[in-house]
Every structure is written in structure tokens, then in C-alpha cells.
PDB file of C-alpha atoms and ligand atoms in Angstrom:
ATOM      1  CA  UNK A   1      16.600   6.922  13.208  1.00 61.00           C
ATOM      2  CA  UNK A   2      13.218   8.586  13.197  1.00 70.00           C
ATOM      3  CA  UNK A   3      10.534   6.192  11.958  1.00 88.00           C
ATOM      4  CA  UNK A   4       8.795   7.026   8.683  1.00 94.00           C
ATOM      5  CA  UNK A   5       5.389   6.314  10.234  1.00 96.00           C
ATOM      6  CA  UNK A   6       4.454   7.204  13.805  1.00 96.00           C
ATOM      7  CA  UNK A   7       0.889   6.457  14.811  1.00 96.00           C
ATOM      8  CA  UNK A   8      -0.048   7.817  18.215  1.00 96.00           C
ATOM      9  CA  UNK A   9      -3.298   6.684  19.842  1.00 96.00           C
ATOM     10  CA  UNK A  10      -5.246   6.697  16.590  1.00 96.00           C
ATOM     11  CA  UNK A  11      -8.943   6.003  16.983  1.00 97.00           C
ATOM     12  CA  UNK A  12     -11.505   5.680  14.220  1.00 97.00           C
ATOM     13  CA  UNK A  13     -15.160   5.496  15.073  1.00 95.00           C
ATOM     14  CA  UNK A  14     -18.393   5.738  13.168  1.00 93.00           C
ATOM     15  CA  UNK A  15     -21.863   6.660  14.364  1.00 90.00           C
ATOM     16  CA  UNK A  16     -24.389   4.115  13.037  1.00 88.00           C
ATOM     17  CA  UNK A  17     -27.953   4.871  14.175  1.00 89.00           C
ATOM     18  CA  UNK A  18     -27.438   5.288  17.917  1.00 90.00           C
ATOM     19  CA  UNK A  19     -24.522   2.883  18.084  1.00 93.00           C
ATOM     20  CA  UNK A  20     -20.844   3.808  17.917  1.00 92.00           C
ATOM     21  CA  UNK A  21     -18.603   1.428  15.970  1.00 93.00           C
ATOM     22  CA  UNK A  22     -14.885   1.739  16.732  1.00 95.00           C
ATOM     23  CA  UNK A  23     -12.869  -0.160  14.099  1.00 95.00           C
ATOM     24  CA  UNK A  24      -9.613   1.276  15.501  1.00 95.00           C
ATOM     25  CA  UNK A  25      -9.172   1.827  19.188  1.00 94.00           C
ATOM     26  CA  UNK A  26      -6.298   4.039  20.344  1.00 94.00           C
ATOM     27  CA  UNK A  27      -3.713   2.260  18.248  1.00 95.00           C
ATOM     28  CA  UNK A  28      -0.029   3.238  18.348  1.00 95.00           C
ATOM     29  CA  UNK A  29       2.634   1.973  15.982  1.00 95.00           C
ATOM     30  CA  UNK A  30       6.017   3.029  14.575  1.00 95.00           C
ATOM     31  CA  UNK A  31       7.301   1.813  11.223  1.00 96.00           C
ATOM     32  CA  UNK A  32      10.883   2.419  10.082  1.00 95.00           C
ATOM     33  CA  UNK A  33      11.825   3.674   6.628  1.00 95.00           C
ATOM     34  CA  UNK A  34      12.446   0.703   4.349  1.00 95.00           C
ATOM     35  CA  UNK A  35      10.539  -1.688   6.610  1.00 96.00           C
ATOM     36  CA  UNK A  36       8.164  -4.297   5.144  1.00 97.00           C
ATOM     37  CA  UNK A  37       5.375  -4.852   7.667  1.00 96.00           C
ATOM     38  CA  UNK A  38       2.548  -7.374   7.473  1.00 96.00           C
ATOM     39  CA  UNK A  39      -0.786  -7.059   9.203  1.00 96.00           C
ATOM     40  CA  UNK A  40      -3.066 -10.012   9.896  1.00 96.00           C
ATOM     41  CA  UNK A  41      -6.303 -10.321  11.818  1.00 95.00           C
ATOM     42  CA  UNK A  42      -9.874 -11.579  11.571  1.00 95.00           C
ATOM     43  CA  UNK A  43     -12.371 -10.025   9.189  1.00 95.00           C
ATOM     44  CA  UNK A  44     -13.636  -6.759  10.644  1.00 94.00           C
ATOM     45  CA  UNK A  45     -10.622  -6.281  12.949  1.00 95.00           C
ATOM     46  CA  UNK A  46      -9.771  -2.925  11.380  1.00 96.00           C
ATOM     47  CA  UNK A  47      -6.981  -3.806   8.930  1.00 96.00           C
ATOM     48  CA  UNK A  48      -8.328  -1.858   5.956  1.00 95.00           C
ATOM     49  CA  UNK A  49      -9.351   0.982   8.253  1.00 96.00           C
ATOM     50  CA  UNK A  50      -5.750   1.243   9.490  1.00 97.00           C
ATOM     51  CA  UNK A  51      -4.311   1.083   5.951  1.00 96.00           C
ATOM     52  CA  UNK A  52      -6.649   3.843   4.842  1.00 95.00           C
ATOM     53  CA  UNK A  53      -5.512   6.097   7.692  1.00 96.00           C
ATOM     54  CA  UNK A  54      -1.838   5.474   6.872  1.00 96.00           C
ATOM     55  CA  UNK A  55      -2.492   6.103   3.168  1.00 95.00           C
ATOM     56  CA  UNK A  56      -4.415   9.314   3.818  1.00 94.00           C
ATOM     57  CA  UNK A  57      -7.589   7.943   2.262  1.00 93.00           C
ATOM     58  CA  UNK A  58      -9.401   8.543   5.521  1.00 92.00           C
ATOM     59  CA  UNK A  59      -8.694  10.567   8.690  1.00 94.00           C
ATOM     60  CA  UNK A  60      -8.786   9.358  12.302  1.00 96.00           C
ATOM     61  CA  UNK A  61     -11.464  10.512  14.763  1.00 96.00           C
ATOM     62  CA  UNK A  62      -8.668  11.125  17.295  1.00 96.00           C
ATOM     63  CA  UNK A  63      -4.915  10.713  17.526  1.00 97.00           C
ATOM     64  CA  UNK A  64      -1.972  11.387  15.220  1.00 96.00           C
ATOM     65  CA  UNK A  65      -0.771   9.790  11.986  1.00 97.00           C
ATOM     66  CA  UNK A  66       2.734  11.188  11.529  1.00 96.00           C
ATOM     67  CA  UNK A  67       4.484  10.460   8.250  1.00 95.00           C
ATOM     68  CA  UNK A  68       7.928  12.008   7.776  1.00 91.00           C
ATOM     69  CA  UNK A  69       7.126  13.862  11.031  1.00 90.00           C
ATOM     70  CA  UNK A  70       4.034  15.521   9.562  1.00 93.00           C
ATOM     71  CA  UNK A  71       0.642  14.784  11.158  1.00 95.00           C
ATOM     72  CA  UNK A  72      -1.572  13.999   8.170  1.00 95.00           C
ATOM     73  CA  UNK A  73      -4.610  13.772  10.472  1.00 94.00           C
ATOM     74  CA  UNK A  74      -4.530  17.583  10.495  1.00 94.00           C
ATOM     75  CA  UNK A  75      -4.666  18.018   6.723  1.00 94.00           C
ATOM     76  CA  UNK A  76      -7.838  19.084   4.940  1.00 92.00           C
ATOM     77  CA  UNK A  77      -9.435  16.772   2.368  1.00 91.00           C
ATOM     78  CA  UNK A  78      -7.834  18.672  -0.505  1.00 92.00           C
ATOM     79  CA  UNK A  79      -4.401  18.775   1.159  1.00 93.00           C
ATOM     80  CA  UNK A  80      -4.670  15.061   1.894  1.00 93.00           C
ATOM     81  CA  UNK A  81      -5.470  14.266  -1.737  1.00 91.00           C
ATOM     82  CA  UNK A  82      -2.395  16.178  -2.852  1.00 90.00           C
ATOM     83  CA  UNK A  83      -0.230  14.607  -0.159  1.00 92.00           C
ATOM     84  CA  UNK A  84      -1.403  11.120  -1.150  1.00 92.00           C
ATOM     85  CA  UNK A  85      -0.717  11.643  -4.845  1.00 90.00           C
ATOM     86  CA  UNK A  86       2.893  12.446  -3.999  1.00 91.00           C
ATOM     87  CA  UNK A  87       3.726  10.023  -1.195  1.00 94.00           C
ATOM     88  CA  UNK A  88       1.588   6.881  -1.428  1.00 95.00           C
ATOM     89  CA  UNK A  89       1.146   3.933  -3.766  1.00 96.00           C
ATOM     90  CA  UNK A  90      -1.876   1.663  -3.152  1.00 95.00           C
ATOM     91  CA  UNK A  91      -2.008  -1.992  -4.233  1.00 95.00           C
ATOM     92  CA  UNK A  92      -5.364  -3.818  -4.195  1.00 92.00           C
ATOM     93  CA  UNK A  93      -6.331  -7.484  -4.057  1.00 90.00           C
ATOM     94  CA  UNK A  94      -8.103  -7.322  -7.426  1.00 90.00           C
ATOM     95  CA  UNK A  95      -5.498  -5.100  -9.152  1.00 90.00           C
ATOM     96  CA  UNK A  96      -8.060  -2.487 -10.318  1.00 94.00           C
ATOM     97  CA  UNK A  97      -6.462  -2.032 -13.719  1.00 95.00           C
ATOM     98  CA  UNK A  98      -8.451  -0.196 -16.370  1.00 96.00           C
ATOM     99  CA  UNK A  99      -9.460  -2.937 -18.843  1.00 96.00           C
ATOM    100  CA  UNK A 100      -9.408  -0.826 -22.023  1.00 97.00           C
ATOM    101  CA  UNK A 101      -5.922   0.552 -21.358  1.00 97.00           C
ATOM    102  CA  UNK A 102      -2.615  -1.185 -22.061  1.00 98.00           C
ATOM    103  CA  UNK A 103      -0.202  -2.058 -19.252  1.00 98.00           C
ATOM    104  CA  UNK A 104       1.796   1.029 -20.263  1.00 98.00           C
ATOM    105  CA  UNK A 105      -1.237   3.319 -20.110  1.00 98.00           C
ATOM    106  CA  UNK A 106      -2.354   1.882 -16.771  1.00 97.00           C
ATOM    107  CA  UNK A 107       1.055   2.561 -15.237  1.00 97.00           C
ATOM    108  CA  UNK A 108       1.127   6.058 -16.761  1.00 97.00           C
ATOM    109  CA  UNK A 109      -2.194   7.066 -15.144  1.00 95.00           C
ATOM    110  CA  UNK A 110      -0.858   8.471 -11.825  1.00 92.00           C
ATOM    111  CA  UNK A 111       1.664  10.581 -13.769  1.00 94.00           C
ATOM    112  CA  UNK A 112      -1.048  12.342 -15.768  1.00 92.00           C
ATOM    113  CA  UNK A 113      -1.858  14.292 -12.579  1.00 83.00           C
ATOM    114  CA  UNK A 114       1.683  15.667 -12.487  1.00 85.00           C
ATOM    115  CA  UNK A 115       3.742  18.091 -14.520  1.00 90.00           C
ATOM    116  CA  UNK A 116       5.874  15.648 -16.472  1.00 94.00           C
ATOM    117  CA  UNK A 117       6.418  15.788 -20.217  1.00 96.00           C
ATOM    118  CA  UNK A 118       5.473  12.832 -22.372  1.00 96.00           C
ATOM    119  CA  UNK A 119       9.140  11.793 -22.652  1.00 97.00           C
ATOM    120  CA  UNK A 120       9.636  11.989 -18.880  1.00 97.00           C
ATOM    121  CA  UNK A 121       6.500   9.925 -18.364  1.00 97.00           C
ATOM    122  CA  UNK A 122       7.744   7.338 -20.809  1.00 97.00           C
ATOM    123  CA  UNK A 123      11.070   6.988 -18.988  1.00 97.00           C
ATOM    124  CA  UNK A 124       9.302   6.541 -15.639  1.00 97.00           C
ATOM    125  CA  UNK A 125       6.700   4.074 -16.954  1.00 98.00           C
ATOM    126  CA  UNK A 126       9.328   1.935 -18.688  1.00 97.00           C
ATOM    127  CA  UNK A 127      11.552   1.960 -15.576  1.00 97.00           C
ATOM    128  CA  UNK A 128       8.611   0.809 -13.418  1.00 96.00           C
ATOM    129  CA  UNK A 129       7.627  -1.935 -15.884  1.00 97.00           C
ATOM    130  CA  UNK A 130      11.270  -3.014 -16.052  1.00 96.00           C
ATOM    131  CA  UNK A 131      11.439  -3.215 -12.256  1.00 94.00           C
ATOM    132  CA  UNK A 132       8.442  -5.584 -12.126  1.00 94.00           C
ATOM    133  CA  UNK A 133       9.828  -7.603 -15.039  1.00 95.00           C
ATOM    134  CA  UNK A 134       7.176  -6.701 -17.608  1.00 96.00           C
ATOM    135  CA  UNK A 135       8.788  -4.292 -20.062  1.00 96.00           C
ATOM    136  CA  UNK A 136       7.969  -6.794 -22.831  1.00 97.00           C
ATOM    137  CA  UNK A 137       4.253  -6.630 -21.949  1.00 97.00           C
ATOM    138  CA  UNK A 138       3.802  -2.841 -22.175  1.00 97.00           C
ATOM    139  CA  UNK A 139       1.322  -3.101 -25.059  1.00 97.00           C
ATOM    140  CA  UNK A 140      -0.820  -5.826 -23.481  1.00 97.00           C
ATOM    141  CA  UNK A 141      -4.237  -5.145 -22.058  1.00 97.00           C
ATOM    142  CA  UNK A 142      -5.137  -6.637 -18.641  1.00 97.00           C
ATOM    143  CA  UNK A 143      -7.193  -9.402 -20.303  1.00 96.00           C
ATOM    144  CA  UNK A 144      -4.030 -10.509 -22.105  1.00 97.00           C
ATOM    145  CA  UNK A 145      -2.087 -10.931 -18.853  1.00 96.00           C
ATOM    146  CA  UNK A 146      -2.100 -13.565 -16.093  1.00 95.00           C
ATOM    147  CA  UNK A 147      -3.322 -12.604 -12.618  1.00 94.00           C
ATOM    148  CA  UNK A 148       0.254 -12.439 -11.348  1.00 94.00           C
ATOM    149  CA  UNK A 149       1.245 -10.205 -14.268  1.00 96.00           C
ATOM    150  CA  UNK A 150      -1.769  -7.970 -13.676  1.00 96.00           C
ATOM    151  CA  UNK A 151      -0.706  -7.543 -10.072  1.00 94.00           C
ATOM    152  CA  UNK A 152       2.830  -6.696 -11.197  1.00 95.00           C
ATOM    153  CA  UNK A 153       1.414  -4.017 -13.521  1.00 97.00           C
ATOM    154  CA  UNK A 154      -0.589  -2.716 -10.556  1.00 96.00           C
ATOM    155  CA  UNK A 155       2.621  -2.584  -8.502  1.00 95.00           C
ATOM    156  CA  UNK A 156       4.365  -0.710 -11.328  1.00 96.00           C
ATOM    157  CA  UNK A 157       1.473   1.769 -11.281  1.00 96.00           C
ATOM    158  CA  UNK A 158       1.839   2.116  -7.484  1.00 96.00           C
ATOM    159  CA  UNK A 159       5.584   2.904  -7.666  1.00 96.00           C
ATOM    160  CA  UNK A 160       5.794   4.899 -10.911  1.00 96.00           C
ATOM    161  CA  UNK A 161       5.696   8.275  -9.118  1.00 94.00           C
ATOM    162  CA  UNK A 162       8.329   7.038  -6.617  1.00 94.00           C
ATOM    163  CA  UNK A 163       6.298   7.273  -3.384  1.00 95.00           C
ATOM    164  CA  UNK A 164       8.052   6.578  -0.048  1.00 95.00           C
ATOM    165  CA  UNK A 165       5.111   4.512   1.166  1.00 97.00           C
ATOM    166  CA  UNK A 166       3.337   1.506  -0.329  1.00 97.00           C
ATOM    167  CA  UNK A 167       0.165   0.076   1.172  1.00 97.00           C
ATOM    168  CA  UNK A 168      -1.206  -3.247  -0.044  1.00 97.00           C
ATOM    169  CA  UNK A 169      -4.547  -4.785   0.935  1.00 96.00           C
ATOM    170  CA  UNK A 170      -4.312  -8.566   0.414  1.00 95.00           C
ATOM    171  CA  UNK A 171      -2.111  -8.214  -2.695  1.00 94.00           C
ATOM    172  CA  UNK A 172      -1.736 -11.992  -3.051  1.00 94.00           C
ATOM    173  CA  UNK A 173      -5.289 -12.908  -2.034  1.00 92.00           C
ATOM    174  CA  UNK A 174      -6.395 -13.779  -5.549  1.00 91.00           C
ATOM    175  CA  UNK A 175      -3.221 -15.485  -6.771  1.00 92.00           C
ATOM    176  CA  UNK A 176      -1.893 -19.043  -6.929  1.00 93.00           C
ATOM    177  CA  UNK A 177       1.071 -19.876  -4.683  1.00 94.00           C
ATOM    178  CA  UNK A 178       3.752 -19.374  -7.314  1.00 93.00           C
ATOM    179  CA  UNK A 179       2.460 -15.979  -8.482  1.00 93.00           C
ATOM    180  CA  UNK A 180       1.918 -14.950  -4.844  1.00 94.00           C
ATOM    181  CA  UNK A 181       5.522 -15.820  -3.996  1.00 95.00           C
ATOM    182  CA  UNK A 182       6.761 -13.742  -6.951  1.00 93.00           C
ATOM    183  CA  UNK A 183       4.752 -10.744  -5.699  1.00 94.00           C
ATOM    184  CA  UNK A 184       6.115 -11.174  -2.160  1.00 96.00           C
ATOM    185  CA  UNK A 185       9.662 -11.330  -3.498  1.00 96.00           C
ATOM    186  CA  UNK A 186       9.036  -8.156  -5.497  1.00 95.00           C
ATOM    187  CA  UNK A 187       7.694  -6.357  -2.403  1.00 96.00           C
ATOM    188  CA  UNK A 188      10.782  -7.446  -0.401  1.00 96.00           C
ATOM    189  CA  UNK A 189      13.027  -6.101  -3.161  1.00 96.00           C
ATOM    190  CA  UNK A 190      11.161  -2.785  -3.162  1.00 96.00           C
ATOM    191  CA  UNK A 191      11.753  -2.465   0.590  1.00 96.00           C
ATOM    192  CA  UNK A 192      15.327  -3.688   0.677  1.00 96.00           C
ATOM    193  CA  UNK A 193      16.766  -2.250  -2.525  1.00 95.00           C
ATOM    194  CA  UNK A 194      14.516   0.747  -3.147  1.00 95.00           C
ATOM    195  CA  UNK A 195      13.925   1.813   0.450  1.00 94.00           C
ATOM    196  CA  UNK A 196      10.123   1.682   0.148  1.00 96.00           C
ATOM    197  CA  UNK A 197       8.176   1.372   3.384  1.00 97.00           C
ATOM    198  CA  UNK A 198       5.487  -1.259   2.870  1.00 97.00           C
ATOM    199  CA  UNK A 199       2.399  -2.082   4.921  1.00 97.00           C
ATOM    200  CA  UNK A 200       0.690  -5.237   3.678  1.00 97.00           C
ATOM    201  CA  UNK A 201      -2.600  -6.674   4.923  1.00 97.00           C
ATOM    202  CA  UNK A 202      -2.870 -10.410   4.384  1.00 96.00           C
ATOM    203  CA  UNK A 203      -4.785 -13.516   5.446  1.00 95.00           C
ATOM    204  CA  UNK A 204      -1.936 -15.777   4.310  1.00 94.00           C
ATOM    205  CA  UNK A 205       0.565 -16.756   7.038  1.00 93.00           C
ATOM    206  CA  UNK A 206       3.237 -17.405   4.410  1.00 93.00           C
ATOM    207  CA  UNK A 207       2.798 -13.891   3.030  1.00 94.00           C
ATOM    208  CA  UNK A 208       2.943 -12.468   6.555  1.00 94.00           C
ATOM    209  CA  UNK A 209       6.171 -14.352   7.214  1.00 93.00           C
ATOM    210  CA  UNK A 210       7.751 -12.876   4.068  1.00 94.00           C
ATOM    211  CA  UNK A 211       7.651  -9.448   5.726  1.00 96.00           C
ATOM    212  CA  UNK A 212      10.301  -8.109   8.106  1.00 94.00           C
ATOM    213  CA  UNK A 213       7.780  -7.841  10.920  1.00 93.00           C
ATOM    214  CA  UNK A 214       4.321  -9.358  11.356  1.00 94.00           C
ATOM    215  CA  UNK A 215       1.623  -7.720  13.453  1.00 94.00           C
ATOM    216  CA  UNK A 216      -1.791  -8.954  14.466  1.00 94.00           C
ATOM    217  CA  UNK A 217      -4.939  -6.838  14.807  1.00 95.00           C
ATOM    218  CA  UNK A 218      -7.944  -7.814  16.858  1.00 94.00           C
ATOM    219  CA  UNK A 219     -10.982  -5.626  17.478  1.00 92.00           C
ATOM    220  CA  UNK A 220      -9.089  -2.520  16.449  1.00 94.00           C
ATOM    221  CA  UNK A 221      -6.027  -3.118  18.594  1.00 93.00           C
ATOM    222  CA  UNK A 222      -2.611  -4.675  18.042  1.00 92.00           C
ATOM    223  CA  UNK A 223      -2.580  -7.877  20.052  1.00 87.00           C
ATOM    224  CA  UNK A 224       0.890  -9.229  19.522  1.00 70.00           C
ATOM    225  CA  UNK A 225       3.969  -7.802  17.941  1.00 50.00           C
ATOM    226  CA  UNK A 226       7.155  -9.581  17.247  1.00 51.00           C
ATOM    227  CA  UNK A 227      10.161  -9.422  15.031  1.00 50.00           C
ATOM    228  CA  UNK A 228       9.907 -12.386  12.742  1.00 47.00           C
ATOM    229  CA  UNK A 229      12.474 -14.104  10.660  1.00 46.00           C
ATOM    230  CA  UNK A 230      15.589 -13.102   8.922  1.00 47.00           C
ATOM    231  CA  UNK A 231      15.860  -9.477   8.036  1.00 48.00           C
ATOM    232  CA  UNK A 232      15.337  -6.038   9.466  1.00 48.00           C
ATOM    233  CA  UNK A 233      16.055  -2.863   7.520  1.00 47.00           C
ATOM    234  CA  UNK A 234      19.525  -1.470   8.053  1.00 43.00           C
TER     235      UNK A 234
HETATM  236  N1  ATP B   1     -17.471   3.759   6.730  1.00 50.08           N
HETATM  237  C1  ATP B   1     -17.805   2.928   7.737  1.00 50.08           C
HETATM  238  N2  ATP B   1     -18.919   3.108   8.457  1.00 50.08           N
HETATM  239  C2  ATP B   1     -19.249   2.289   9.469  1.00 50.08           C
HETATM  240  N3  ATP B   1     -18.513   1.223   9.842  1.00 50.08           N
HETATM  241  C3  ATP B   1     -17.392   0.970   9.162  1.00 50.08           C
HETATM  242  C4  ATP B   1     -16.964   1.800   8.067  1.00 50.08           C
HETATM  243  N4  ATP B   1     -15.790   1.296   7.583  1.00 50.08           N
HETATM  244  C5  ATP B   1     -15.505   0.208   8.335  1.00 50.08           C
HETATM  245  N5  ATP B   1     -16.462   0.003   9.262  1.00 50.08           N
HETATM  246  C6  ATP B   1     -16.489  -1.100  10.246  1.00 50.08           C
HETATM  247  O1  ATP B   1     -15.230  -1.180  10.864  1.00 50.08           O
HETATM  248  C7  ATP B   1     -14.880  -2.538  11.129  1.00 50.08           C
HETATM  249  C8  ATP B   1     -13.503  -2.831  10.540  1.00 50.08           C
HETATM  250  O2  ATP B   1     -13.570  -2.817   9.120  1.00 50.08           O
HETATM  251  P1  ATP B   1     -12.289  -3.086   8.191  1.00 50.08           P
HETATM  252  O3  ATP B   1     -12.746  -2.938   6.796  1.00 50.08           O
HETATM  253  O4  ATP B   1     -11.162  -2.247   8.652  1.00 50.08           O
HETATM  254  O5  ATP B   1     -11.998  -4.621   8.531  1.00 50.08           O
HETATM  255  P2  ATP B   1     -10.875  -5.588   7.927  1.00 50.08           P
HETATM  256  O6  ATP B   1     -10.028  -6.019   9.079  1.00 50.08           O
HETATM  257  O7  ATP B   1     -10.201  -4.946   6.781  1.00 50.08           O
HETATM  258  O8  ATP B   1     -11.743  -6.846   7.435  1.00 50.08           O
HETATM  259  P3  ATP B   1     -11.586  -7.805   6.132  1.00 50.08           P
HETATM  260  O9  ATP B   1     -10.531  -8.816   6.492  1.00 50.08           O
HETATM  261  O10 ATP B   1     -12.936  -8.443   6.014  1.00 50.08           O
HETATM  262  O11 ATP B   1     -11.226  -6.959   4.963  1.00 50.08           O
HETATM  263  C9  ATP B   1     -15.995  -3.384  10.547  1.00 50.08           C
HETATM  264  O12 ATP B   1     -16.841  -3.770  11.610  1.00 50.08           O
HETATM  265  C10 ATP B   1     -16.685  -2.448   9.585  1.00 50.08           C
HETATM  266  O13 ATP B   1     -18.040  -2.766   9.476  1.00 50.08           O
HETATM  267 MG1   MG B   2     -10.189  -5.300   4.720  1.00 50.08          MG
END
């Protein structure tokens, strides 16, 4: 089966004064559809840089980022923005919910860019809240939710437009163990039962081990790769 993500010799470098910084150095990686991949590595090793390339938030200086066979490195800024709105959901460490909006309204936000009617939006928002187990909290504002619930609302917002790809940057970094485990279980379910491809950056070895495969970044390169644990996508 063709992988959903094929990264071929992707390099990202920045010019700072007269110095060149290379957060990603000719990195290659394939990720299968429905795979849940974790990414660990020291601070500054290029984890967020890699996520941003995969999510189309940034473009590589060289190399290919193929998603569904299409090299998104070749897209213009405007094309990339459109591509991202359709194909990617992003989950952050600190949830980034809008404080004055209800859970429902937060989840609805990505749909306001699309062509859906109010009734269609409602069906999608309620399905996403149901999936994360929070349909009874639709009217709550973020300040009326626990951290774990806020992150589940953020996950509902990330999946509401049904993207193939989910990227998460330390999604459990701010949570207690129990809430973190619930989030990890939810991410596994999204991969295994909803065929989402998930790339998760984490500093927590237990979170990394919850994924199907755990990779390690160091100085912009993958240093080890191994199939961990129980499950691989079928
Ligand atoms: N826009 C930029 N301009 C210059 N340098 C950058 C830029 N973005 C990232 N870098 C550098 O690239 C390197 C990798 O950064 P990145 O954010 O990917 O690290 P990280 O692995 O996510 O670290 P952390 O665990 O602290 O989040 C760092 O040295 C950073 O300073
Ligand atoms: Mg980072």
C-alpha cells in the first residue's frame, strides 16, 4: 500500500545573521494511512519543524513532502492554506480554544471557512463532540471545563472537517496522567477505527509507547526507528 506521507530528503534551514541553522537535515520518512506515529527528541531537535512541514504550515528548503502522492512542498502559500484547511487537523499542547466561545462554537470554527449550511455544521459538530465524549458539554466555555476536557474539545475541533491527517505537538504535555491516558486512548481510536494518520510529538515515554511506532529525532535527523509494541495498522 502506498504510504499516506512520503518525506524524501527534506531539509529546512534558516539564515540567521551569517550563520545557517538547519533544524531538519535531509530527513526521509514514510507513514502509512491509519498509522499513529510518535516523535521524541531533545528540545531543539526539529520536532515542531518537522510537524509544521507535514502539516503544510511551513515549506522545506529542499526535498519533497508527499501526501497522498502530492508534493506539498511545491504548493504556493495560498494553495497550501487551502490544502491544509481540507486535509489537516492540528492539536496543540495548550489547546488554543477561544475563551469566549462555547465548546460547540470552538469546534464549529474550522467549518465556517467551508460551504456547509448551519444544519450540516450542527450535525458535524455534534458528531465530533460525541466522538470525544463531550456532547453533554457543548454549551460550556473552556473555563468551565477541565484540562483534559479542553483537550478533547480541541481534538473535536481538529477532526470536525474529517481530515486524513492529524498532527499533535505535545498534546498531553499539560495534563495529569489520567487525562493524558484518556487523550492517548482517543488518538489510538481515531487511528484504528477512523483511519486517521497521526503524528504526535511528545516528551513522555508512556505517550510515545501508546503509538504504533516511535521515532527519535536528534539534531534534525532520525536516529533510531523501531516498531514498538502491539499494533500496526492493517
Ligand atoms: N523560524 C526560525 N528561524 C530560525 N531558527 C528556527 C526557526 N524555527 C526553528 N528554528 C530553530 O530550529 C531548531 C529546531 O526547532 P524546533 O522548534 O523544531 O525544535 P523542537 O524539537 O520542537 O523543540 P522543543 O522540544 O523545545 O519544542 C531550533 O534550534 C530552533 O531555534
Ligand atoms: Mg517543539
